[in-house]
């Protein structure tokens, strides 16, 4: 696949697709915020409606209590024989005027145990299937003077499409506390008109559901089509769907007399509120997309052209045409690359002419790699000792160790590859001091260096890996407790011996060393030291290992410069 196609795919999957996803997520997030705000507003509206409903119906209850305890009603229920029919008619007229003084009164009737019911428009049997056997009458009687309401949709009513509310209460004799009768008031349906107006101002539909899951009032019956699934409204939360498939966002709360107050808002109106958010989100996405396309035209296309040109030049150079040149560009970054390419081709031409010199440089570079490999190995083990002492909180030992560590680092990190033998001896002594502290002085050491070789130069860091090997393999055996280091001159060479009384090498390990395998050793190993010496001093130098059970001697041979 060409880089152009890859770039287009990268543009689509890393910019276009994430941009669309971010836009969609932002829209959904904003939508949820708006819906939460709408739901919160609906609950606030419900609280206001609930207060209004409670206030209105409580006012009617207070009026029914006033009527039920009035002298006219009491006389009507307690008088067995009236002095005259005129007095009875006057008392009944007084009751009627009293009841209809309330503007919300539609009709009423008073039930007496001994007399016929008193009513105005229609007798109880014309409004109720069986008043005294109804749930309404049972609840009114049970409450002993307390009010009880039913709505227009009650099963006790004969008229299926009635619109009035009905409230009843028992009339109790204040002296004997006996039940004298019942007062039932039919309330006009427009009693909740002010509350309905409050709901319409919030652009929402609200309704009241009684304890039998029946709708007893709707602010706007035309908004919801078909019968309302009240069980779904009571038992679920969130979205309601009517018989026409229209969705409504709704909220609910308990209200007067254990009824449920439900506020509903059509999702169509909710979505209309969200249209500006949707258009704004789409506008942002389109604007960003156009900016990215413009960026692609102005920069990406030129970048692709440069890459193709650069690739062509590299192909020609790889094919052996080292006379290829690339032109300069206005862009600083492109110019840097083309200049580097032209310089690289020129250098390659020069390098081909200096093959022998480059081979020597390569050998030196390989030596540098081996040299740098030793430093991390040495530092790792030294820091391990520091950590061990610090964990034991041995201050003096830590001070002694840090002092020796400073000496080690000064020798390890400074100067050329070679140092004087006496400096190398100081280095390995510092290392041994650290290891003695680390291993609780379980071993000692001695150093014997001839005076006439102390100032001769040797490769640095050749003794430390060898004594490290002695310690690491000897510490596992009780017999190990001593390391000896000697350095003498033999003709034109320096010969050093590192001897320990550890377990010694087995025949298998010696065979592996002869075959140049390091699988039995950790870190750099003895072969690394041998390779460094051989690479730096060429022939007649390196390591010789002599080992028997309980004793190992490693001989290091280094030629003295100027006397070879």
C-alpha atoms as one frame of an Amber mdcrd trajectory, in Angstrom:
protein
   0.000   0.000   0.000   1.403   3.399  -0.985   2.098   6.056   1.599  -0.600
   8.249   0.058  -3.276   5.608   0.706  -1.920   4.976   4.166  -2.023   8.688
   4.897  -5.643   8.927   3.744  -6.582   5.917   5.901  -4.734   7.478   8.819
  -6.577  10.745   8.213  -9.944   8.955   8.232  -9.382   6.696  11.238  -7.406
   9.077  13.456  -9.130  12.374  12.644 -12.473  11.998  10.863 -13.806   9.033
  12.854 -12.704  10.418  16.261 -14.129  13.818  15.295 -17.505  12.268  14.515
 -17.403  10.214  17.722 -16.519  13.260  19.791 -19.352  15.205  18.172 -21.834
  12.394  18.797 -20.691  11.978  22.410 -20.889  15.749  22.961 -24.398  15.827
  21.523 -25.520  12.910  23.695 -23.936  14.503  26.734 -25.636  17.848  26.049
 -28.929  16.069  25.373 -28.753  14.268  28.706 -27.996  17.533  30.484 -31.004
  19.237  28.834 -33.243  16.284  29.644 -32.101  16.331  33.254 -32.863  20.049
  33.376 -36.288  19.460  31.836 -36.985  16.646  34.324 -35.902  18.921  37.167
 -38.199  21.660  35.851 -41.074  19.156  35.594 -40.522  18.147  39.220 -40.551
  21.802  40.247 -43.816  22.234  38.346 -45.215  19.134  40.059 -44.335  20.619
  43.436 -46.211  23.811  42.542 -49.221  21.828  41.231 -49.167  19.625  44.328
 -49.277  22.667  46.598 -52.147  24.121  44.562 -54.139  20.856  44.561 -53.658
  20.382  48.301 -54.612  23.954  49.041 -57.722  23.863  46.848 -59.068  20.504
  48.071 -58.159  21.273  51.690 -60.224  24.455  51.408 -63.189  22.372  50.250
 -62.636  19.960  53.147 -62.717  22.861  55.591 -65.977  23.996  54.016 -67.543
  20.516  54.347 -66.510  20.430  58.006 -68.139  23.839  58.494 -71.380  22.609
  56.921 -71.372  19.251  58.743 -71.027  20.956  62.141 -73.539  23.768  61.447
 -76.646  24.054  63.689 -78.964  23.683  60.681 -77.505  20.294  59.734 -77.474
  19.201  63.371 -81.133  20.194  63.776 -82.026  18.440  60.552 -80.496  15.165
  61.761 -81.605  15.278  65.413 -85.140  16.694  65.199 -87.650  13.822  65.156
 -90.812  15.968  64.820 -90.868  19.472  63.488 -93.369  21.918  64.975 -94.499
  22.730  61.474 -93.656  21.874  57.905 -92.668  25.479  57.350 -89.884  25.273
  59.935 -88.573  22.079  58.315 -88.622  23.704  54.865 -86.888  26.796  56.219
 -84.176  24.642  57.824 -83.620  22.763  54.590 -83.453  26.045  52.676 -80.894
  27.334  55.168 -78.761  24.238  54.583 -79.027  24.642  50.800 -78.045  28.310
  50.941 -75.175  27.431  53.250 -73.874  24.721  50.890 -74.256  26.796  47.736
 -72.487  29.750  49.284 -69.337  27.938  48.076 -68.768  28.670  44.386 -67.390
  25.157  43.789 -70.584  23.356  44.874 -72.288  21.342  42.124 -74.741  19.319
  44.245 -75.018  17.765  47.721 -77.003  15.385  49.803 -77.307  14.632  53.491
 -78.076  11.101  54.584 -79.967  10.538  57.822 -80.509   7.232  59.593 -84.205
   7.882  60.094 -85.236  10.495  57.510 -85.172  10.673  53.760 -81.966  12.109
  52.237 -81.797  15.823  51.661 -80.525  16.762  48.158 -80.761  19.543  45.635
 -80.407  18.303  42.024 -80.490  14.506  42.123 -81.100  11.826  44.736 -78.177
   9.598  45.823 -79.627   6.609  43.983 -79.455   8.597  40.743 -75.731   9.155
  41.157 -74.493   5.986  42.881 -75.132   2.366  41.986 -75.459   1.467  45.670
 -74.325   4.278  47.907 -74.520   2.490  51.231 -72.833  -0.608  49.777 -70.132
   1.314  47.923 -66.433   1.548  48.733 -66.905   5.314  48.976 -69.534   4.996
  51.729 -67.419   2.397  53.550 -64.362   4.688  53.555 -66.402   7.708  54.685
 -67.908   5.734  57.577 -64.500   4.300  58.529 -62.967   7.777  58.852 -65.446
   8.875  61.569 -65.887  12.478  60.512 -62.772  12.716  58.356 -63.145  13.585
  54.652 -62.760  11.085  51.807 -62.608  11.925  48.078 -63.380  10.093  44.868
 -62.772  11.332  41.358 -64.916  11.374  38.233 -63.772   7.908  37.146 -64.959
   6.072  40.266 -66.729   2.728  39.749 -69.271   3.668  42.437 -70.800   6.384
  40.203 -73.571   5.651  37.711 -72.552   8.345  35.255 -69.466   7.011  33.424
 -68.424  10.373  31.993 -69.022  12.452  35.095 -66.604  15.327  35.593 -67.200
  16.356  39.191 -65.243  15.398  42.319 -67.090  13.939  45.301 -66.146  14.387
  48.944 -67.986  12.871  51.894 -67.707  12.834  55.661 -69.642  11.348  58.583
 -71.575  13.773  60.798 -70.762  13.037  64.437 -72.795  14.198  67.466 -70.265
  16.268  69.463 -71.917  15.308  72.746 -72.423  11.559  72.312 -69.850  10.999
  69.503 -72.476   8.914  67.749 -72.798   8.973  64.001 -75.855  11.036  63.035
 -75.584  10.813  59.258 -73.410  11.599  56.233 -72.742  14.712  54.225 -71.723
  14.299  50.564 -70.644  17.233  48.413 -70.291  17.124  44.628 -67.630  19.626
  43.526 -67.568  21.341  40.125 -64.851  20.054  37.759 -63.474  23.562  37.203
 -62.203  23.609  40.792 -58.755  22.661  39.433 -58.813  25.138  36.549 -56.228
  27.488  38.166 -53.958  24.470  38.681 -54.530  23.386  35.072 -53.418  26.832
  33.933 -50.272  26.455  36.016 -49.431  23.209  34.210 -50.135  24.657  30.765
 -47.741  27.519  31.428 -44.935  24.957  31.667 -45.926  23.397  28.313 -46.618
  20.047  29.930 -49.608  17.788  30.509 -50.405  16.635  34.028 -52.875  14.187
  35.468 -53.961  12.686  38.785 -54.182   8.922  39.326 -56.110   7.611  42.321
 -55.189   4.714  44.590 -57.013   2.304  42.231 -54.730   3.334  39.320 -57.509
   5.283  37.590 -57.086   8.681  35.982 -59.390  11.057  37.874 -58.200  14.289
  36.285 -56.307  15.387  33.170 -55.210  18.931  32.474 -55.554  18.402  28.703
 -57.231  15.097  27.699 -56.601  15.789  23.990 -52.829  15.500  24.332 -52.894
  11.804  25.183 -54.691   9.479  22.764 -56.438   6.334  23.943 -56.662   5.050
  27.511 -53.736   5.896  29.757 -51.679   2.920  30.925 -51.567   4.021  34.552
 -49.763   0.899  35.781 -46.900   1.676  33.423 -46.770   5.246  34.739 -46.845
   4.147  38.378 -44.344   1.280  38.154 -41.744   2.671  35.711 -39.652   5.800
  35.189 -38.615   7.881  32.189 -40.512   7.515  28.903 -44.228   6.764  28.311
 -45.664   5.797  24.919 -49.357   6.401  24.168 -51.603   4.376  21.843 -50.465
   6.394  18.792 -46.832   5.633  19.532 -46.017   9.162  20.692 -43.411   9.318
  23.442 -43.613  11.464  26.555 -40.985  12.300  29.165 -42.691  12.151  32.556
 -42.125  12.633  36.275 -44.355  11.693  39.198 -44.812  12.175  42.923 -47.410
  11.423  45.613 -50.048  14.054  46.277 -53.353  14.543  48.044 -54.998  11.431
  49.651 -52.343   8.949  48.379 -53.091   9.918  44.799 -50.258  10.139  42.281
 -49.509  13.349  40.423 -47.902  12.817  37.001 -46.392  15.510  34.756 -45.770
  14.643  31.087 -43.951  16.442  28.299 -43.925  15.191  24.712 -40.545  14.090
  23.382 -41.355  16.089  20.260 -41.272  19.327  22.249 -38.155  18.140  24.114
 -36.423  17.406  20.808 -37.433  20.821  19.472 -35.578  22.362  22.397 -32.532
  20.273  21.460 -32.523  21.310  17.782 -30.170  24.297  18.372 -27.786  21.996
  20.248 -27.866  19.483  17.389 -27.284  22.170  14.766 -24.458  23.714  16.795
 -22.740  20.328  17.218 -23.048  19.539  13.511 -21.748  23.012  12.645 -18.693
  22.560  14.864 -17.941  19.145  13.332 -18.298  20.458   9.779 -16.131  23.503
  10.527 -13.396  21.378  12.089 -13.570  18.930   9.205 -13.174  21.744   6.653
 -10.202  23.111   8.596  -8.607  19.666   8.618  -9.187  19.256   4.872  -7.602
  22.665   4.316  -4.648  21.635   6.478  -4.354  18.434   4.475  -4.294  20.357
   1.202  -1.760  22.918   2.397   0.642  20.687   4.286  -0.087  16.977   4.046
  -0.047  16.854   0.241   3.290  18.662   0.145   4.617  16.322   2.813   3.598
  13.288   0.750   5.263  14.772  -2.346   8.467  15.362  -0.379   8.434  11.827
   1.042   8.031  10.341  -2.448  10.925  12.478  -3.767  13.059  11.596  -0.775
  12.236   7.918  -1.216  13.268   8.082  -4.870  16.624   9.636  -3.918  17.226
   6.994  -1.259  16.433   4.235  -3.773  18.944   5.633  -6.255  21.592   5.939
  -3.540  20.916   2.398  -2.385  21.356   1.258  -5.981  24.890   2.654  -5.999
  24.343   6.102  -7.538  26.202   8.222  -4.984  26.113  11.282  -7.268  22.406
  11.830  -6.640  21.512  15.204  -5.120  18.266  16.580  -3.688  17.095  20.152
  -4.207  16.463  22.510  -1.313  12.936  23.369  -0.095  11.431  26.458   1.485
  10.472  24.550   4.608  13.230  24.424   7.208  12.498  20.832   8.178  12.601
  19.608   4.559  15.824  21.515   3.951  17.384  19.884   6.998  16.534  16.433
   5.662  17.733  17.103   2.118  20.977  18.634   3.426  21.481  15.616   5.648
  20.803  13.299   2.702  23.290  15.128   0.473  25.884  15.106   3.240  25.259
  11.397   3.812  25.853  10.573   0.141  29.056  12.625   0.166  30.239  10.872
   3.283  29.494   7.491   1.749  31.695   8.361  -1.192  34.495   9.285   1.171
  33.970   6.197   3.284  34.267   3.862   0.322  37.701   5.326  -0.355  38.789
   4.660   3.214  37.846   1.008   3.722  40.944   0.097   5.658  40.601   3.101
   7.960  36.980   2.282   8.598  37.839  -1.306   9.557  40.121   0.023  12.270
  37.402   2.392  13.433  34.985  -0.499  13.574  37.346  -2.501  15.777  37.709
   0.482  18.077  33.954   0.921  18.174  33.504  -2.742  19.172  36.003  -2.211
  21.964  34.022   0.817  23.176  30.896  -1.313  23.350  32.637  -3.861  25.570
  34.113  -1.086  27.697  30.693   0.504  28.277  29.172  -2.878  29.092  31.384
  -3.188  32.168  30.325   0.041  33.871  26.637  -0.839  34.396  27.624  -4.304
  35.617  30.045  -2.898  38.158  27.671  -0.118  39.291  24.739  -2.506  39.708
  26.644  -4.723  42.155  28.051  -1.746  44.069  24.603  -0.185  44.501  23.284
  -3.539  45.618  25.818  -3.418  48.467  24.763   0.142  49.358  21.140  -0.938
  49.492  21.951  -3.915  51.732  23.869  -1.776  54.242  21.300   1.020  54.218
  18.527  -1.463  54.987  20.535  -2.595  58.048  20.978   1.088  59.106  24.698
   0.700  59.644  25.879   4.273  59.363  29.621   3.748  59.661  29.623   0.924
  57.179  27.535   2.988  54.782  29.976   5.906  55.099  32.904   3.576  54.463
  31.100   2.016  51.529  30.130   5.360  49.984  33.718   6.569  50.301  34.941
   3.526  48.404  32.127   3.892  45.915  33.312   7.433  45.203  36.804   6.121
  44.534  35.368   3.477  42.214  33.345   5.977  40.239  36.267   8.406  39.882
  38.345   5.650  38.322  35.524   4.076  36.290  34.136   7.217  34.743  37.242
   9.289  34.074  39.850   9.438  31.344  41.127   7.022  28.705  40.923   3.271
  28.406  44.261   2.743  30.162  45.295   3.739  33.681  48.346   3.045  35.791
  48.434  -0.380  37.435  48.498   1.194  40.896  45.207   2.990  40.078  43.679
  -0.282  38.910  44.832  -1.896  42.187  43.212   0.947  44.179  40.031   0.406
  42.212  39.852  -3.330  42.943  40.743  -2.730  46.620  37.831  -0.283  46.933
  35.587  -2.884  45.381  36.843  -5.591  47.785  36.274  -3.289  50.762  32.692
  -2.835  49.661  32.179  -6.558  49.209  33.720  -7.302  52.606  31.163  -5.053
  54.250  28.399  -6.553  52.189  29.362 -10.138  53.090  30.037  -9.397  56.766
  33.843  -9.842  56.470  33.561 -13.497  55.632  36.688 -13.210  53.500  39.938
 -11.224  53.445  42.423 -10.394  50.734  46.038  -9.482  50.154  47.760  -7.539
  47.382  51.385  -7.935  46.266  52.527  -5.662  43.408  56.153  -5.241  42.347
  57.385  -1.674  42.528  58.713  -1.675  38.957  55.281  -2.317  37.388  53.085
   0.021  39.438  53.438   2.921  37.011  52.875   0.851  33.871  49.570   1.384
  32.046  46.972  -1.357  31.852  43.365  -1.476  30.677  41.123  -0.274  33.464
  38.393  -2.476  34.982  40.068  -5.825  34.259  40.621  -6.999  37.848  37.229
  -6.108  39.284  35.187  -8.576  37.133  37.621 -11.364  38.045  37.447 -10.835
  41.825  33.704 -10.378  41.478  33.544 -13.798  39.841  35.600 -15.260  42.723
  33.234 -13.775  45.320  29.996 -14.679  43.556  31.011 -18.338  43.078  32.931
 -18.685  46.330  30.308 -17.302  48.712  28.160 -20.369  48.214  30.839 -22.581
  49.834  32.152 -22.493  53.390  35.735 -23.100  52.232  35.990 -19.695  50.565
  37.581 -16.983  52.740  40.580 -15.486  50.919  41.552 -13.721  47.672  45.155
 -13.003  46.660  46.235 -10.510  43.970  49.815 -10.465  42.658  51.487  -8.492
  39.856  55.064  -9.037  38.614  57.187  -8.280  35.624  58.317 -11.118  33.392
  60.582  -9.799  30.675  58.542  -7.413  28.599  55.187  -8.352  30.110  53.136
  -7.747  33.231  51.788 -10.969  34.687  49.021 -10.754  37.291  47.533 -13.616
  39.298  44.163 -13.600  41.068  43.861 -16.613  43.364  40.965 -17.698  45.593
  40.291 -20.749  47.738  36.757 -21.228  46.490  35.290 -24.442  45.047  37.087
 -24.095  41.730  35.767 -24.645  38.198  34.433 -28.005  37.148  35.662 -29.675
  34.005  32.376 -28.822  32.236  32.761 -25.102  32.966  36.400 -25.109  31.874
  35.330 -26.836  28.678  32.667 -24.193  28.085  35.225 -21.424  28.628  37.595
 -23.048  26.145  34.690 -23.232  23.663  33.817 -19.571  24.409  30.432 -20.155
  26.058  29.223 -17.869  28.877  25.975 -19.597  29.770  27.297 -20.571  33.208
  28.078 -16.988  34.246  26.076 -13.900  35.094  26.996 -10.357  34.016  29.885
  -9.732  31.642  31.994 -12.767  32.582  35.623 -13.696  32.251  35.474 -13.984
  28.477  34.606 -10.305  28.193  37.813  -9.332  30.014  39.779 -11.738  27.849
  38.249 -10.282  24.657  39.015  -6.712  25.699  42.646  -7.508  26.424  43.074
  -9.448  23.189  41.375  -6.710  21.156  43.493  -3.950  22.688  46.872  -5.675
  22.995  46.513  -8.278  20.204  48.414 -11.596  20.547  50.332 -13.037  23.517
  47.904 -11.443  25.974  44.707 -12.413  27.762  43.581 -14.803  30.500  44.698
 -18.288  31.497  42.562 -20.186  34.044  44.064 -22.875  36.285  41.592 -24.513
  38.638  41.497 -27.481  40.989  39.129 -28.290  43.824  39.620 -25.660  46.523
  41.813 -23.328  44.476  41.481 -21.229  41.320  44.179 -19.022  39.808  43.504
 -16.702  36.878  46.584 -15.350  35.125  46.373 -12.061  33.276  49.154 -11.302
  30.765  49.587  -7.753  29.404  52.524  -6.581  27.235  54.489  -3.514  28.354
  54.153  -0.868  25.680  57.407   0.082  23.977  59.087  -3.203  24.914  57.123
  -5.659  22.840
